[in-house]
Amino acid sequence: MSNPGDLKEGMENEEVVSRNFIENIIDQDIEEGTYQKIVTRFPPEPNGYLHIGHAKSIILNAGLANQYGGEFHLRFDDTNPMKEKTEFVESIMEDVKWICGDLDKDNVFFASDYFDQMYACAIKLIKKGKAFVCDLSAEQMREYRGTLTEPGKDSPYRNRSIEENLDLFERMRAGEFEDGAKVLRAKIDMASPNMNMRDPILYRVARMEHHNTGNEWCIYPMYDFAHPIEDAIEGVSHSICTLEFEDHRPLYDWVVRELEFENPPKQIEFAKLYLTNVVTGKRYIKKLVEDEIVDGWDDPRLVSIAALRRRGFTPESIRSFMELSGVSKAQSSSDYAMLEYCIREDLKMKRPRMMAVLDPVKLVITNYPENEIEYLDVSNNQENEEMGTRKVPFGKVLYIDREDFMIEPPKKYFRLYPGNEVRLMNAYFVTCTDYVTDEEGNVTEVHCTYDPETKSGSGFTGRKVKGTIQWVCAETAEQVEVRLYENIVDEEKGVYNEDGSINVNPDSLKILKNCYVEPALAEAKPMDSFQFVRQGYFCVDSKDTTEDHLVFNRIVSLKSSYRPK
């Protein structure tokens, strides 16, 4: 076990960098010997899938534990069985592993594992005269609570004897009372300016089956009572949470103080991550899922962690985004474009750059030999020579993108049009000699001649062309489905329309069924990602891809509106 001196010495040997306010607090605690070991935790309630905002807490807590040579705990705060499911436990576990790597199974906890200890803690408070059983209804309790400007009134049951409270609480545990008939409340101060300290509820009667404990319990602790106990039991040093819990900190401190925990944890609050123009609220996402507007919590148009993973984002890009967003007490918003910038920066040197045609039209090279396929050497990533080269087939009939040919082009259009010459990327110069249209005037074929002297890499310098276009060989190309994603909701117009329906962006998903890619991509596996030249970064979909049907999700386009500061 590391001692504070060892931790501090290791920190002093590191390069001096800018530190956030949480690190400054921890540094001081180490210097003063408040804690012998730094222990942090991420405590999600398993009532839904995690989103990008939760990733900030995961990365912050895990990063601090690693930075100070301590421990990071994943703890499920499963004290409310009404909304909790095993499905959500499993999804959260997968999300945290994806971001942090494999978790030590000894550092994965459930609040429900501490129900016996929490019950014993409640008994201790009753015996100290710090808790009482109250019969007020929820409506009466609201009336007695007071307002922000007026103090509350003591419950008429507040002065029950310790013996009576112990008897009633044990009978609550035994299931003698109906749901809502009685609660256990802390005895603090009904005149406190902090509403959370006005004799808050600690336990309620609730006959609900729990995903972990089944029907063993018919009373459940409230979050504000359970959470500090969980932290204290696990030896958490710094309980790092978001700003909405700042007003709850006096109650947190009251619980650990009155229960006389040695070396109790310290609660620290930081600002949540707000991301522009996306939906993060669980109830909004749940509505989209239930209305089948999206195909699940992992639909790539969402910003749940599962959705970002399926779309093709990487843990490294998420961590980079959180680093750029920073940690502070000031509420602020991060631009979604910054998240896109981070994934581009992460992938650009790591992923091969492949040719793909998303809106194909045939290009026939009339003077190329019949039935001949040659294989061209192509760099996998021009910015990273270590990624090597590959062989790409080339033949008489190719596919090019429809937008790369125009019959009557505007000025400064440098791609194919009648009489113009362009380079086929990594191949030859071709000159457009003719084209074919259908009855509706749509171009179905483009005819060209090629110059065999202009082969890429041959050193040809006879003339230059202004345009270069990508292509795939029609004979060997792999037909795939491509999905182009945009934000599901334009929040600048509001999440809901006037009639209460969700304001869904009609262009949030565009499915292209007739796309062609290089044959090498036929071997791609779910979650493999690539740059499609001039198109963006794409990932093999992990949900709908089959052995004979490849589906690619666009992770992000190549163009960025974000400029790093």
XYZ file of C-alpha atoms in Angstrom:
565
model
C 0.000 0.000 0.000
C 1.327 3.400 -0.959
C 1.712 6.023 1.760
C 1.056 9.741 1.216
C 4.775 10.485 1.113
C 5.331 8.005 -1.728
C 2.409 9.443 -3.667
C 3.619 13.004 -3.222
C 7.204 12.126 -4.128
C 6.028 10.494 -7.350
C 4.012 13.574 -8.208
C 6.956 15.914 -7.607
C 9.113 13.955 -10.037
C 6.596 14.464 -12.833
C 6.625 17.334 -15.270
C 4.686 20.302 -13.911
C 1.344 20.631 -15.711
C -1.837 22.630 -15.228
C -4.010 20.984 -12.589
C -7.760 21.122 -12.149
C -9.458 22.014 -8.862
C -10.126 18.370 -7.958
C -6.454 17.479 -8.317
C -5.579 20.451 -6.098
C -7.943 19.156 -3.394
C -6.482 15.649 -3.600
C -2.922 17.033 -3.521
C -3.748 18.899 -0.310
C -5.393 15.826 1.249
C -2.296 13.758 0.474
C 0.014 16.434 1.868
C -2.013 16.643 5.080
C -2.206 12.854 5.407
C -6.004 12.809 5.303
C -6.074 9.637 3.212
C -3.600 6.783 2.944
C -4.957 5.672 -0.430
C -6.907 7.430 -3.172
C -10.073 5.512 -4.067
C -12.655 6.833 -6.549
C -15.812 5.317 -7.975
C -18.325 5.598 -10.810
C -21.780 4.883 -9.305
C -24.435 4.571 -12.064
C -28.018 3.589 -11.375
C -28.875 0.721 -13.766
C -32.063 2.352 -15.072
C -30.916 3.015 -18.643
C -27.930 3.103 -20.961
C -25.019 5.441 -20.276
C -24.483 8.478 -22.503
C -21.566 10.746 -23.396
C -22.028 12.754 -20.182
C -21.432 9.647 -18.074
C -18.206 9.039 -19.994
C -16.801 12.220 -18.445
C -17.385 10.856 -14.934
C -15.934 7.446 -15.830
C -12.801 8.948 -17.361
C -12.373 11.492 -14.556
C -12.720 8.977 -11.721
C -10.695 6.220 -13.370
C -8.022 8.723 -14.424
C -7.611 10.143 -10.916
C -7.296 6.668 -9.391
C -4.630 5.762 -11.935
C -2.835 9.098 -11.549
C -2.497 8.699 -7.782
C -1.778 4.956 -7.780
C -5.101 4.179 -6.137
C -8.245 2.178 -6.930
C -11.211 2.791 -9.202
C -14.547 1.143 -8.360
C -17.564 0.535 -10.555
C -20.559 0.438 -8.249
C -24.153 -0.026 -9.304
C -26.432 2.154 -7.171
C -29.309 -0.287 -7.421
C -31.517 0.906 -4.572
C -34.614 1.642 -6.699
C -35.854 -1.624 -8.245
C -38.812 0.084 -9.936
C -36.634 1.263 -12.870
C -33.648 -1.079 -12.765
C -32.942 -4.037 -15.053
C -30.216 -6.624 -15.544
C -30.072 -5.471 -19.191
C -28.877 -2.065 -18.015
C -26.322 -3.594 -15.631
C -24.806 -5.576 -18.509
C -24.757 -2.592 -20.883
C -23.079 -0.367 -18.264
C -20.470 -3.035 -17.561
C -19.673 -3.243 -21.279
C -19.477 0.551 -21.600
C -17.083 0.973 -18.676
C -14.857 -1.859 -19.919
C -14.792 -0.277 -23.375
C -13.627 3.058 -21.984
C -11.307 1.821 -19.204
C -10.211 -1.619 -20.354
C -10.763 -4.785 -18.323
C -12.045 -4.129 -14.823
C -10.749 -5.920 -11.749
C -13.749 -8.041 -10.722
C -12.840 -7.302 -7.090
C -13.560 -3.631 -7.781
C -17.103 -4.118 -9.142
C -19.777 -3.603 -6.479
C -23.546 -3.431 -6.038
C -25.242 -1.183 -3.498
C -27.725 -4.011 -2.937
C -24.900 -6.129 -1.520
C -24.856 -3.690 1.408
C -28.582 -3.819 2.242
C -27.935 -5.643 5.530
C -25.309 -3.058 6.525
C -27.578 -0.173 5.543
C -30.361 -1.638 7.655
C -27.938 -1.909 10.581
C -26.944 1.733 10.004
C -30.586 2.769 10.183
C -30.988 0.870 13.467
C -27.912 2.699 14.801
C -29.412 6.100 13.965
C -32.687 5.150 15.659
C -30.825 4.074 18.802
C -28.936 7.383 18.794
C -32.229 9.257 18.586
C -31.332 10.515 15.095
C -34.082 8.761 13.107
C -37.804 8.117 13.560
C -40.668 6.309 11.850
C -43.172 8.761 10.368
C -46.803 8.065 9.380
C -47.396 11.262 7.390
C -48.602 10.747 3.833
C -46.540 12.111 0.944
C -48.968 15.041 0.588
C -48.846 15.829 4.312
C -45.063 15.638 4.280
C -44.945 18.245 1.518
C -47.188 20.530 3.585
C -45.002 20.114 6.679
C -41.784 20.654 4.756
C -42.149 24.410 4.362
C -40.777 26.529 1.523
C -37.500 28.136 0.536
C -38.492 31.191 2.619
C -40.505 29.541 5.411
C -39.294 26.842 7.828
C -40.992 23.462 7.993
C -42.929 21.986 10.889
C -41.942 18.972 12.948
C -43.837 15.776 12.204
C -46.254 14.823 14.995
C -44.440 11.466 15.053
C -40.976 12.999 15.474
C -40.813 12.434 19.237
C -41.676 8.775 19.282
C -39.524 6.827 21.718
C -36.479 4.925 20.556
C -38.199 1.664 21.540
C -41.319 2.484 19.507
C -39.230 3.497 16.472
C -37.198 0.280 16.654
C -40.388 -1.782 16.866
C -42.071 0.019 13.965
C -38.966 -0.132 11.764
C -38.555 -3.860 12.370
C -42.213 -4.331 11.460
C -41.654 -2.289 8.284
C -38.865 -4.724 7.460
C -41.155 -7.666 8.207
C -43.734 -6.438 5.707
C -46.544 -5.510 8.096
C -47.329 -2.153 6.474
C -48.592 -1.199 3.033
C -46.436 0.692 0.547
C -46.306 4.355 1.519
C -47.876 3.805 4.953
C -44.690 4.574 6.883
C -41.178 5.859 6.212
C -38.027 6.180 8.266
C -36.818 9.789 8.463
C -33.641 11.397 9.744
C -34.108 13.743 12.695
C -32.092 16.821 11.706
C -33.632 20.323 11.452
C -36.991 21.297 9.947
C -35.904 24.951 10.004
C -32.733 24.387 7.994
C -32.319 26.727 5.011
C -31.222 23.624 3.072
C -34.384 21.713 2.188
C -32.424 18.451 2.005
C -31.750 18.676 5.742
C -35.422 18.969 6.775
C -35.779 15.472 8.223
C -35.233 13.642 4.897
C -36.604 10.162 4.236
C -34.065 7.362 4.742
C -36.218 4.273 4.026
C -39.571 3.615 2.391
C -41.826 0.564 2.138
C -41.854 -0.728 -1.446
C -42.886 -4.224 -2.448
C -40.872 -4.586 -5.646
C -38.775 -7.441 -6.957
C -35.103 -6.479 -7.115
C -32.868 -7.641 -9.974
C -30.192 -8.742 -7.476
C -31.972 -9.578 -4.196
C -35.316 -10.760 -5.560
C -38.085 -10.427 -2.960
C -35.816 -10.533 0.073
C -36.568 -6.905 0.958
C -39.781 -4.902 1.097
C -38.092 -1.725 2.348
C -35.435 0.126 0.370
C -33.021 2.918 1.350
C -33.157 6.307 -0.337
C -30.208 7.345 -2.491
C -29.036 10.158 -0.185
C -28.817 7.691 2.712
C -27.389 4.742 0.797
C -24.746 6.529 -1.235
C -22.504 7.854 1.551
C -22.717 4.466 3.319
C -21.626 2.669 0.143
C -18.698 5.051 -0.275
C -17.635 4.627 3.347
C -17.873 0.819 3.285
C -15.691 0.658 0.163
C -13.093 3.043 1.524
C -13.738 5.677 -1.145
C -11.599 8.724 -0.426
C -13.156 11.234 -2.826
C -16.793 10.925 -3.871
C -16.792 12.930 -7.085
C -20.220 13.850 -8.429
C -21.943 16.513 -10.513
C -23.081 19.932 -9.335
C -26.734 19.041 -8.685
C -25.516 17.124 -5.616
C -23.820 20.174 -4.083
C -26.893 20.957 -1.952
C -26.942 17.305 -0.857
C -23.391 17.423 0.520
C -24.446 18.528 4.064
C -26.678 15.438 4.244
C -23.892 13.241 2.879
C -21.565 14.565 5.585
C -24.285 14.172 8.268
C -24.793 10.492 7.414
C -21.109 9.501 7.588
C -20.589 11.626 10.696
C -23.567 10.292 12.656
C -22.701 6.718 11.683
C -19.186 7.384 12.993
C -17.273 6.043 10.000
C -13.526 6.376 10.421
C -11.772 8.494 7.814
C -15.029 9.263 5.945
C -15.066 10.086 2.221
C -15.107 13.660 0.941
C -17.725 14.705 -1.627
C -16.528 16.990 -4.451
C -18.794 18.372 -7.189
C -17.895 19.271 -10.780
C -19.854 20.605 -13.756
C -21.692 18.162 -15.993
C -20.786 17.752 -19.646
C -23.327 19.469 -21.880
C -23.081 18.742 -25.590
C -24.716 21.043 -28.123
C -27.440 19.889 -30.474
C -27.793 16.330 -29.198
C -30.202 14.453 -26.932
C -28.717 13.056 -23.719
C -31.714 12.885 -21.377
C -32.695 9.283 -20.591
C -36.417 10.012 -20.834
C -36.013 11.526 -24.296
C -33.917 8.610 -25.515
C -36.382 6.160 -23.950
C -39.208 7.881 -25.866
C -37.301 7.565 -29.145
C -36.700 3.859 -28.454
C -40.287 3.112 -27.397
C -41.728 4.936 -30.431
C -39.343 2.918 -32.667
C -37.936 6.096 -34.156
C -34.523 4.560 -33.478
C -33.644 0.857 -33.501
C -32.578 0.750 -29.848
C -30.440 2.482 -27.217
C -27.409 1.813 -29.447
C -28.788 3.511 -32.574
C -25.773 5.365 -34.058
C -27.739 8.630 -34.191
C -27.773 8.771 -30.392
C -24.924 9.692 -28.058
C -25.303 6.822 -25.632
C -21.911 5.186 -25.161
C -23.262 2.027 -26.820
C -24.390 4.106 -29.818
C -21.048 5.886 -30.131
C -19.243 2.532 -29.977
C -21.520 1.035 -32.649
C -21.094 4.101 -34.848
C -17.311 3.675 -34.730
C -16.014 6.125 -32.147
C -12.977 4.933 -30.200
C -12.216 5.107 -26.459
C -9.168 7.213 -27.325
C -11.327 9.785 -29.114
C -13.734 9.991 -26.173
C -10.850 10.495 -23.739
C -9.347 13.187 -25.973
C -12.718 14.940 -26.124
C -13.001 14.925 -22.331
C -9.497 16.344 -22.018
C -10.385 19.207 -24.349
C -13.667 19.804 -22.480
C -11.834 20.149 -19.159
C -12.968 19.819 -15.529
C -14.388 22.789 -13.632
C -17.240 23.998 -11.434
C -18.527 26.360 -14.129
C -21.394 25.088 -16.287
C -20.576 25.222 -19.995
C -21.336 23.426 -23.243
C -18.999 21.609 -25.605
C -19.602 21.697 -29.337
C -20.497 18.382 -30.980
C -18.054 19.393 -33.726
C -15.263 19.059 -31.142
C -16.198 15.408 -30.581
C -16.092 14.864 -34.353
C -12.686 16.553 -34.483
C -11.373 14.138 -31.846
C -12.428 11.024 -33.757
C -10.917 12.360 -36.997
C -7.644 13.087 -35.220
C -7.599 9.617 -33.668
C -8.315 7.720 -36.885
C -6.392 9.659 -39.503
C -3.039 7.968 -38.848
C -4.427 4.587 -37.788
C -6.880 3.529 -40.475
C -6.351 2.518 -44.111
C -7.711 4.806 -46.804
C -9.867 2.742 -49.134
C -11.775 3.599 -52.295
C -15.553 3.381 -52.181
C -18.291 4.549 -54.560
C -21.552 5.428 -52.817
C -23.621 6.600 -55.807
C -22.235 4.533 -58.678
C -22.229 5.092 -62.399
C -20.274 2.883 -64.809
C -17.122 4.126 -66.441
C -15.976 2.123 -69.477
C -12.382 2.527 -70.707
C -12.895 1.808 -74.390
C -9.210 1.299 -75.293
C -8.352 -0.894 -72.280
C -7.772 -4.620 -73.107
C -10.820 -6.873 -72.816
C -11.014 -9.343 -69.912
C -7.811 -8.085 -68.334
C -7.371 -7.258 -64.653
C -4.152 -5.698 -63.401
C -3.229 -5.090 -59.790
C -1.943 -1.678 -58.763
C 0.203 -0.913 -55.732
C -1.670 1.483 -53.479
C -0.531 3.049 -50.204
C -2.745 2.161 -47.242
C -2.267 5.587 -45.668
C -0.240 8.292 -47.374
C 0.445 10.014 -44.033
C 1.678 6.831 -42.354
C 4.139 4.840 -44.456
C 4.404 2.167 -41.755
C 0.940 0.936 -42.762
C 2.412 -0.350 -46.039
C 0.666 -0.950 -49.351
C -1.990 -3.197 -50.867
C -2.898 -4.512 -54.323
C -6.029 -3.005 -55.898
C -7.591 -4.559 -59.046
C -8.126 -2.366 -62.110
C -9.996 -3.256 -65.305
C -11.921 -2.074 -68.332
C -15.176 -1.343 -66.487
C -15.135 0.681 -63.280
C -17.593 2.431 -60.987
C -17.181 6.122 -60.201
C -19.347 8.433 -58.107
C -22.166 10.081 -60.038
C -21.126 13.523 -58.799
C -17.718 13.058 -60.467
C -19.252 13.395 -63.960
C -21.294 16.239 -65.426
C -22.543 16.736 -68.969
C -22.514 20.533 -68.650
C -20.209 21.436 -65.778
C -20.048 24.822 -64.059
C -16.842 26.839 -63.947
C -14.053 25.431 -61.769
C -15.443 21.902 -62.058
C -12.294 19.823 -62.539
C -13.711 16.310 -62.624
C -15.004 14.377 -65.627
C -17.016 15.952 -68.418
C -16.960 15.492 -72.197
C -13.463 16.199 -73.503
C -11.858 16.622 -70.071
C -8.977 14.560 -68.698
C -8.615 13.513 -65.019
C -6.537 11.076 -63.018
C -8.126 7.908 -61.725
C -6.641 7.774 -58.238
C -3.570 5.502 -58.033
C -4.095 4.512 -61.691
C -4.122 6.360 -65.053
C -5.203 9.545 -66.799
C -8.523 9.097 -68.603
C -10.295 11.421 -71.068
C -14.096 11.448 -71.425
C -15.147 10.668 -75.010
C -18.854 9.900 -74.647
C -21.676 9.058 -72.277
C -24.982 7.152 -72.288
C -28.285 8.221 -70.716
C -31.599 6.491 -70.061
C -35.025 7.659 -71.238
C -35.200 10.144 -68.360
C -31.848 11.693 -69.156
C -29.939 10.069 -66.286
C -26.352 9.162 -67.087
C -25.889 5.368 -67.043
C -22.390 5.072 -68.511
C -19.370 7.273 -69.072
C -16.944 6.320 -71.829
C -13.277 7.210 -71.664
C -9.903 6.397 -73.150
C -6.831 5.962 -70.985
C -3.174 6.821 -71.531
C -1.045 3.782 -70.489
C 2.010 6.070 -70.147
C 0.431 7.900 -67.190
C 0.340 5.035 -64.700
C 0.596 6.258 -61.125
C 4.125 5.863 -59.773
C 5.685 5.673 -63.254
C 7.235 9.129 -62.998
C 5.195 10.507 -65.912
C 5.614 14.317 -66.186
C 4.335 15.016 -69.681
C 1.264 16.989 -68.582
C -0.827 17.676 -65.533
C -4.509 17.377 -64.723
C -6.489 19.299 -62.140
C -8.911 16.573 -61.057
C -8.471 13.199 -59.340
C -11.394 10.844 -58.672
C -11.772 7.546 -56.850
C -13.109 4.377 -58.455
C -13.542 0.637 -57.952
C -13.229 -2.168 -60.475
C -16.741 -3.359 -61.419
C -15.712 -6.988 -61.890
C -14.216 -7.399 -58.413
C -16.041 -4.765 -56.345
C -18.008 -5.730 -53.225
C -21.574 -4.440 -53.047
C -22.413 -3.065 -49.571
C -24.977 -1.003 -47.695
C -23.899 2.388 -46.352
C -25.700 4.416 -43.696
C -25.153 8.151 -43.456
C -26.041 9.567 -40.038
C -26.858 13.057 -38.818
C -28.154 14.240 -35.423
C -31.568 12.734 -34.716
C -33.014 15.937 -33.246
C -32.335 19.583 -33.962
C -32.513 20.848 -30.390
C -32.301 24.461 -31.547
C -35.929 23.963 -32.654
C -36.812 22.139 -29.456
C -36.988 18.445 -28.712
C -40.796 18.430 -28.982
C -43.143 19.822 -31.579
C -46.287 21.705 -30.522
C -48.351 18.490 -30.598
C -45.958 16.816 -28.165
C -44.249 14.610 -30.753
C -40.471 14.505 -30.901
C -38.880 16.877 -33.397
C -37.074 14.270 -35.481
C -34.638 15.420 -38.125
C -35.994 13.822 -41.350
C -32.445 13.616 -42.709
C -30.968 11.912 -39.638
C -30.536 8.619 -41.539
C -29.917 8.015 -45.222
C -29.531 4.378 -46.333
C -27.632 3.660 -49.556
C -28.121 0.074 -50.733
C -26.169 0.081 -53.985
C -22.625 1.032 -52.963
C -19.381 -0.559 -54.126
C -16.076 -0.899 -52.317
C -12.691 -2.466 -52.942
C -12.734 -6.292 -52.702
C -10.317 -6.180 -49.750
C -13.182 -4.843 -47.621
C -15.109 -8.091 -48.095
C -13.010 -9.465 -45.207
C -13.918 -6.610 -42.856
C -15.352 -7.592 -39.494
C -17.875 -5.766 -37.267
C -16.328 -2.680 -35.637
C -13.474 -2.497 -38.211
C -13.124 1.085 -39.419
C -11.666 2.737 -42.515
C -11.421 6.036 -44.295
C -13.355 6.036 -47.553
C -11.440 8.436 -49.801
C -13.219 11.799 -50.076
C -16.246 10.399 -48.196
C -15.335 10.187 -44.515
C -14.621 7.545 -41.891
C -16.789 4.438 -41.800
C -17.235 1.475 -39.465
C -18.682 -1.996 -40.092
C -21.995 -2.098 -38.230
C -21.955 -4.605 -35.367
C -25.716 -5.177 -35.285
C -26.973 -5.625 -38.842
C -23.903 -6.895 -40.714
C -24.088 -10.560 -41.762
C -21.624 -12.856 -43.536
C -23.144 -12.051 -46.926
C -24.261 -8.454 -46.278
C -21.814 -5.781 -45.154
C -23.259 -2.627 -43.570
C -21.055 0.433 -43.045
C -21.911 3.307 -40.699
C -20.466 6.720 -41.403
C -18.622 7.721 -38.253
C -17.868 11.244 -39.386
C -17.304 13.190 -42.596
C -13.863 14.485 -43.527
C -14.725 18.163 -43.199
C -14.521 19.810 -39.790
C -16.138 23.019 -38.551
C -14.169 22.853 -35.300
C -10.817 24.546 -34.870
C -8.786 23.607 -31.802
C -7.769 26.538 -29.614
